[in-house]
Amino acid sequence: QVQLVESGGGLVRAGGSLRLSCAASGSIFSLNDMGWYRQAPGNQRELVARISKGGSTTYADSVKGRFTISRDNAKNTVYLQMNSLNPEDTAVYQCNALVVRLGFEWTMQEYWGQGTQVTVSS
């Protein structure tokens, strides 16, 4: 199996910064696209940012210029640096990864982390 474990959430004042990390472990043959999604109460889950294995990135318009996604392929870890946070960024942030598992190299599976709470106070 594969596990995604997030860390780095918490409470921060508006204008502050947080860095989220997500480490993948388990029977991994290859990690492909990785990303961060978020869901605020009463809202649907939305894409925040994604990064390919080669480093190509995609961002939601609402976070462009404030958030930066990066990854360390040697550590199977993806990061989300969040700057200039505002209360509208308050949500549960979840890590997502497309994984090729050892012994199942003909297929790709999607995995999710358990989520980490980010709360931004005004």
Coordinates of N, CA and C in Angstrom, one line a residue:
Q1 N 0.8 -1.2 0.0 CA 0.0 0.0 0.0 C 0.9 1.2 0.0
V2 N 0.2 2.4 -0.2 CA 0.9 3.7 -0.2 C 0.2 4.6 0.8
Q3 N 1.1 5.4 1.5 CA 0.5 6.3 2.5 C 1.1 7.7 2.1
L4 N 0.2 8.7 2.3 CA 0.6 10.1 2.1 C 0.3 10.8 3.5
V5 N 1.4 11.4 4.0 CA 1.3 12.0 5.4 C 1.6 13.4 5.3
E6 N 0.6 14.3 5.6 CA 0.8 15.7 5.5 C 1.3 16.3 6.9
S7 N 1.9 17.4 6.8 CA 2.3 18.1 8.1 C 2.5 19.6 7.7
G8 N 2.5 20.4 8.8 CA 2.7 21.8 8.6 C 1.5 22.8 8.7
G9 N 0.3 22.2 8.8 CA -0.8 23.1 9.0 C -0.8 23.8 10.3
G10 N -1.8 24.7 10.5 CA -1.9 25.4 11.8 C -2.7 26.7 11.7
L11 N -2.5 27.5 12.7 CA -3.2 28.8 12.8 C -2.2 29.9 12.5
V12 N -2.6 30.8 11.7 CA -1.7 31.9 11.3 C -2.5 33.1 11.1
R13 N -1.9 34.3 11.4 CA -2.6 35.6 11.1 C -2.6 35.9 9.6
A14 N -3.5 36.7 9.2 CA -3.6 37.2 7.8 C -2.2 37.9 7.5
G15 N -1.7 37.6 6.3 CA -0.4 38.1 5.9 C 0.7 37.2 6.2
G16 N 0.5 36.2 7.0 CA 1.5 35.2 7.4 C 1.8 34.1 6.4
S17 N 2.7 33.2 6.8 CA 3.1 32.1 5.9 C 3.0 30.8 6.6
L18 N 2.8 29.8 5.9 CA 2.9 28.4 6.3 C 3.6 27.6 5.2
R19 N 4.2 26.5 5.6 CA 4.7 25.5 4.6 C 4.2 24.1 4.9
L20 N 3.5 23.6 4.0 CA 3.0 22.2 4.1 C 3.9 21.2 3.4
S21 N 4.0 20.1 4.0 CA 4.8 19.0 3.5 C 3.9 17.7 3.4
C22 N 4.2 16.9 2.4 CA 3.5 15.7 2.2 C 4.5 14.6 1.8
A23 N 4.7 13.6 2.6 CA 5.6 12.5 2.3 C 4.9 11.3 1.9
A24 N 5.3 10.7 0.8 CA 4.7 9.5 0.3 C 5.6 8.3 0.7
S25 N 5.0 7.2 1.2 CA 5.8 6.0 1.5 C 5.0 4.8 1.2
G26 N 5.7 3.6 1.2 CA 5.1 2.4 0.9 C 5.7 1.7 -0.4
S27 N 4.8 0.9 -1.0 CA 5.3 0.1 -2.1 C 5.2 1.0 -3.4
I28 N 6.1 1.9 -3.5 CA 6.1 2.9 -4.7 C 7.1 2.5 -5.7
F29 N 6.6 2.3 -7.0 CA 7.5 2.1 -8.1 C 7.9 3.5 -8.7
S30 N 6.8 4.3 -8.8 CA 7.0 5.7 -9.4 C 5.9 6.6 -8.9
L31 N 6.4 7.8 -8.5 CA 5.4 8.9 -8.2 C 5.3 9.8 -9.4
N32 N 4.1 10.0 -9.8 CA 3.9 10.9 -11.0 C 3.4 12.3 -10.5
D33 N 2.3 12.8 -11.0 CA 1.8 14.1 -10.6 C 1.5 14.1 -9.1
M34 N 1.9 15.2 -8.4 CA 1.5 15.3 -7.0 C 0.8 16.7 -6.9
G35 N -0.1 16.8 -5.9 CA -0.8 18.1 -5.8 C -1.4 18.3 -4.4
W36 N -1.9 19.6 -4.3 CA -2.5 20.0 -3.1 C -3.9 20.4 -3.5
Y37 N -4.9 20.0 -2.7 CA -6.3 20.4 -2.8 C -6.7 20.9 -1.5
R38 N -7.8 21.7 -1.5 CA -8.4 22.2 -0.2 C -9.9 22.2 -0.3
Q39 N -10.5 22.1 0.9 CA -11.9 22.1 1.1 C -12.3 22.9 2.3
A40 N -13.0 24.0 2.1 CA -13.5 24.8 3.2 C -14.9 24.4 3.5
P41 N -15.4 24.6 4.7 CA -16.7 24.2 5.1 C -17.8 24.7 4.1
G42 N -18.6 23.8 3.7 CA -19.7 24.2 2.8 C -19.3 24.4 1.3
N43 N -18.0 24.2 1.0 CA -17.5 24.3 -0.3 C -17.1 22.9 -0.9
Q44 N -17.0 22.9 -2.2 CA -16.4 21.7 -2.8 C -14.9 21.7 -2.7
R45 N -14.3 20.5 -2.8 CA -12.8 20.4 -2.8 C -12.3 21.1 -4.1
E46 N -11.3 21.8 -4.0 CA -10.7 22.5 -5.2 C -9.2 22.3 -5.3
L47 N -8.8 22.3 -6.5 CA -7.3 22.3 -6.7 C -6.6 23.5 -6.3
V48 N -5.5 23.4 -5.6 CA -4.7 24.5 -5.2 C -3.5 24.6 -6.1
A49 N -2.8 23.5 -6.2 CA -1.6 23.5 -7.1 C -1.2 22.0 -7.4
R50 N -0.6 21.8 -8.6 CA -0.1 20.5 -8.9 C 1.3 20.6 -9.5
I51 N 2.0 19.5 -9.4 CA 3.4 19.5 -10.0 C 3.6 18.2 -10.6
S52 N 4.2 18.2 -11.8 CA 4.5 16.9 -12.5 C 5.8 16.4 -11.9
K53 N 6.1 15.1 -12.3 CA 7.4 14.5 -11.9 C 8.6 15.4 -12.4
G54 N 8.4 16.0 -13.6 CA 9.4 16.8 -14.2 C 9.5 18.2 -13.7
G55 N 8.5 18.6 -12.9 CA 8.5 19.9 -12.3 C 7.6 21.0 -12.9
S56 N 6.8 20.6 -13.8 CA 5.8 21.5 -14.4 C 4.7 21.8 -13.4
T57 N 4.3 23.0 -13.2 CA 3.4 23.4 -12.2 C 2.1 24.0 -12.7
T58 N 1.0 23.8 -12.0 CA -0.3 24.4 -12.3 C -0.8 25.0 -10.9
Y59 N -1.4 26.2 -11.0 CA -1.9 26.9 -9.8 C -3.4 27.3 -10.0
A60 N -4.1 27.3 -9.0 CA -5.4 28.0 -9.0 C -5.2 29.5 -9.1
D61 N -6.1 30.2 -9.8 CA -5.9 31.6 -10.0 C -5.8 32.3 -8.6
S62 N -6.6 31.8 -7.7 CA -6.7 32.5 -6.4 C -5.4 32.5 -5.6
V63 N -4.4 31.6 -5.9 CA -3.2 31.5 -5.2 C -2.0 31.8 -6.0
K64 N -2.1 32.1 -7.2 CA -1.0 32.5 -8.1 C -0.3 33.7 -7.5
G65 N 1.1 33.6 -7.5 CA 1.9 34.7 -6.9 C 2.0 34.6 -5.4
R66 N 1.2 33.8 -4.7 CA 1.3 33.7 -3.3 C 1.8 32.3 -2.8
F67 N 1.4 31.3 -3.5 CA 1.8 29.9 -3.1 C 2.8 29.4 -4.1
T68 N 3.6 28.5 -3.7 CA 4.6 27.8 -4.5 C 4.6 26.3 -4.2
I69 N 4.4 25.5 -5.2 CA 4.5 24.1 -5.0 C 5.9 23.6 -5.5
S70 N 6.5 22.6 -4.8 CA 7.7 22.1 -5.2 C 7.8 20.6 -4.7
R71 N 8.8 19.9 -5.2 CA 8.9 18.5 -4.8 C 10.3 18.1 -4.7
D72 N 10.6 17.1 -3.9 CA 11.9 16.5 -3.8 C 11.7 15.0 -4.1
N73 N 12.1 14.6 -5.3 CA 11.8 13.3 -5.8 C 12.6 12.2 -5.0
A74 N 13.8 12.6 -4.5 CA 14.6 11.7 -3.8 C 13.9 11.3 -2.4
K75 N 13.1 12.3 -1.9 CA 12.4 12.0 -0.7 C 11.0 11.7 -0.8
N76 N 10.5 11.6 -2.1 CA 9.1 11.3 -2.3 C 8.2 12.3 -1.6
T77 N 8.5 13.6 -1.6 CA 7.9 14.6 -0.8 C 7.5 15.8 -1.7
V78 N 6.3 16.3 -1.4 CA 5.8 17.5 -2.1 C 5.6 18.6 -1.0
Y79 N 5.9 19.8 -1.4 CA 5.7 21.0 -0.5 C 4.8 22.0 -1.0
L80 N 4.2 22.8 -0.1 CA 3.4 23.9 -0.6 C 3.8 25.1 0.3
Q81 N 4.5 26.0 -0.2 CA 4.8 27.3 0.5 C 3.7 28.3 0.3
M82 N 3.1 28.7 1.4 CA 2.0 29.6 1.3 C 2.3 30.9 2.0
N83 N 2.4 32.0 1.2 CA 2.7 33.3 1.7 C 1.5 34.2 1.5
S84 N 1.5 35.3 2.2 CA 0.4 36.3 2.1 C -0.9 35.7 2.3
L85 N -1.0 34.8 3.3 CA -2.3 34.1 3.6 C -3.4 35.1 4.0
N86 N -4.6 34.8 3.6 CA -5.8 35.5 4.0 C -6.9 34.6 4.5
P87 N -7.9 35.1 5.2 CA -8.9 34.2 5.8 C -9.6 33.3 4.7
E88 N -9.6 33.7 3.5 CA -10.3 32.9 2.5 C -9.4 31.6 2.2
D89 N -8.2 31.6 2.6 CA -7.4 30.4 2.5 C -7.7 29.3 3.5
T90 N -8.5 29.7 4.5 CA -8.8 28.7 5.6 C -9.5 27.5 5.0
A91 N -9.0 26.3 5.3 CA -9.5 25.1 4.7 C -8.7 23.9 5.2
V92 N -9.3 22.7 4.9 CA -8.5 21.5 5.1 C -7.7 21.2 3.8
Y93 N -6.4 21.1 3.9 CA -5.6 20.9 2.7 C -5.2 19.5 2.6
Q94 N -5.4 18.9 1.5 CA -5.1 17.5 1.3 C -4.1 17.3 0.2
C95 N -3.2 16.4 0.4 CA -2.2 16.0 -0.6 C -2.7 14.9 -1.5
N96 N -2.3 14.9 -2.7 CA -2.8 13.9 -3.7 C -1.6 13.5 -4.6
A97 N -1.6 12.2 -4.9 CA -0.5 11.7 -5.7 C -1.0 10.6 -6.7
L98 N -0.4 10.6 -7.9 CA -0.7 9.5 -8.8 C 0.5 8.6 -8.7
V99 N 0.3 7.3 -8.4 CA 1.3 6.4 -8.0 C 1.3 5.2 -8.8
V100 N 2.5 4.7 -9.3 CA 2.6 3.4 -9.8 C 3.2 2.5 -8.7
R101 N 2.5 1.5 -8.3 CA 2.9 0.7 -7.2 C 3.8 -0.5 -7.7
L102 N 4.8 -0.8 -6.8 CA 5.6 -2.0 -7.1 C 4.7 -3.2 -7.3
G103 N 5.0 -4.0 -8.4 CA 4.2 -5.1 -8.7 C 3.0 -4.9 -9.5
F104 N 2.7 -3.6 -9.7 CA 1.5 -3.2 -10.5 C 1.9 -2.1 -11.5
E105 N 3.0 -2.3 -12.2 CA 3.6 -1.3 -13.0 C 2.8 -1.0 -14.3
W106 N 1.8 -1.7 -14.5 CA 0.9 -1.4 -15.7 C -0.2 -0.4 -15.4
T107 N -0.3 0.0 -14.2 CA -1.4 0.9 -13.9 C -1.0 2.0 -12.9
M108 N -1.8 3.1 -12.9 CA -1.5 4.2 -12.0 C -2.7 4.3 -11.1
Q109 N -2.5 4.6 -9.8 CA -3.6 4.7 -8.8 C -3.4 6.1 -8.1
E110 N -4.6 6.6 -7.7 CA -4.6 7.9 -7.0 C -4.7 7.7 -5.5
Y111 N -3.9 8.4 -4.8 CA -3.9 8.4 -3.3 C -4.1 9.8 -2.8
W112 N -4.7 9.8 -1.6 CA -5.0 11.0 -0.8 C -4.4 10.9 0.6
G113 N -3.9 12.1 1.1 CA -3.6 12.1 2.5 C -4.8 12.4 3.3
Q114 N -4.6 12.4 4.6 CA -5.7 12.6 5.5 C -6.1 14.0 5.7
G115 N -5.3 14.9 5.3 CA -5.6 16.3 5.4 C -5.0 17.0 6.6
T116 N -4.7 18.3 6.4 CA -4.2 19.1 7.5 C -4.9 20.5 7.5
Q117 N -5.3 20.9 8.7 CA -6.1 22.1 8.8 C -5.2 23.4 8.7
V118 N -5.6 24.3 7.9 CA -5.0 25.6 7.8 C -6.1 26.7 8.2
T119 N -5.8 27.4 9.2 CA -6.7 28.5 9.6 C -6.0 29.8 9.6
V120 N -6.6 30.8 8.9 CA -6.0 32.1 8.8 C -7.0 33.1 9.5
S121 N -6.5 33.7 10.6 CA -7.3 34.7 11.3 C -7.1 36.1 10.7
S122 N -8.2 36.9 10.8 CA -8.1 38.3 10.3 C -7.6 39.2 11.3

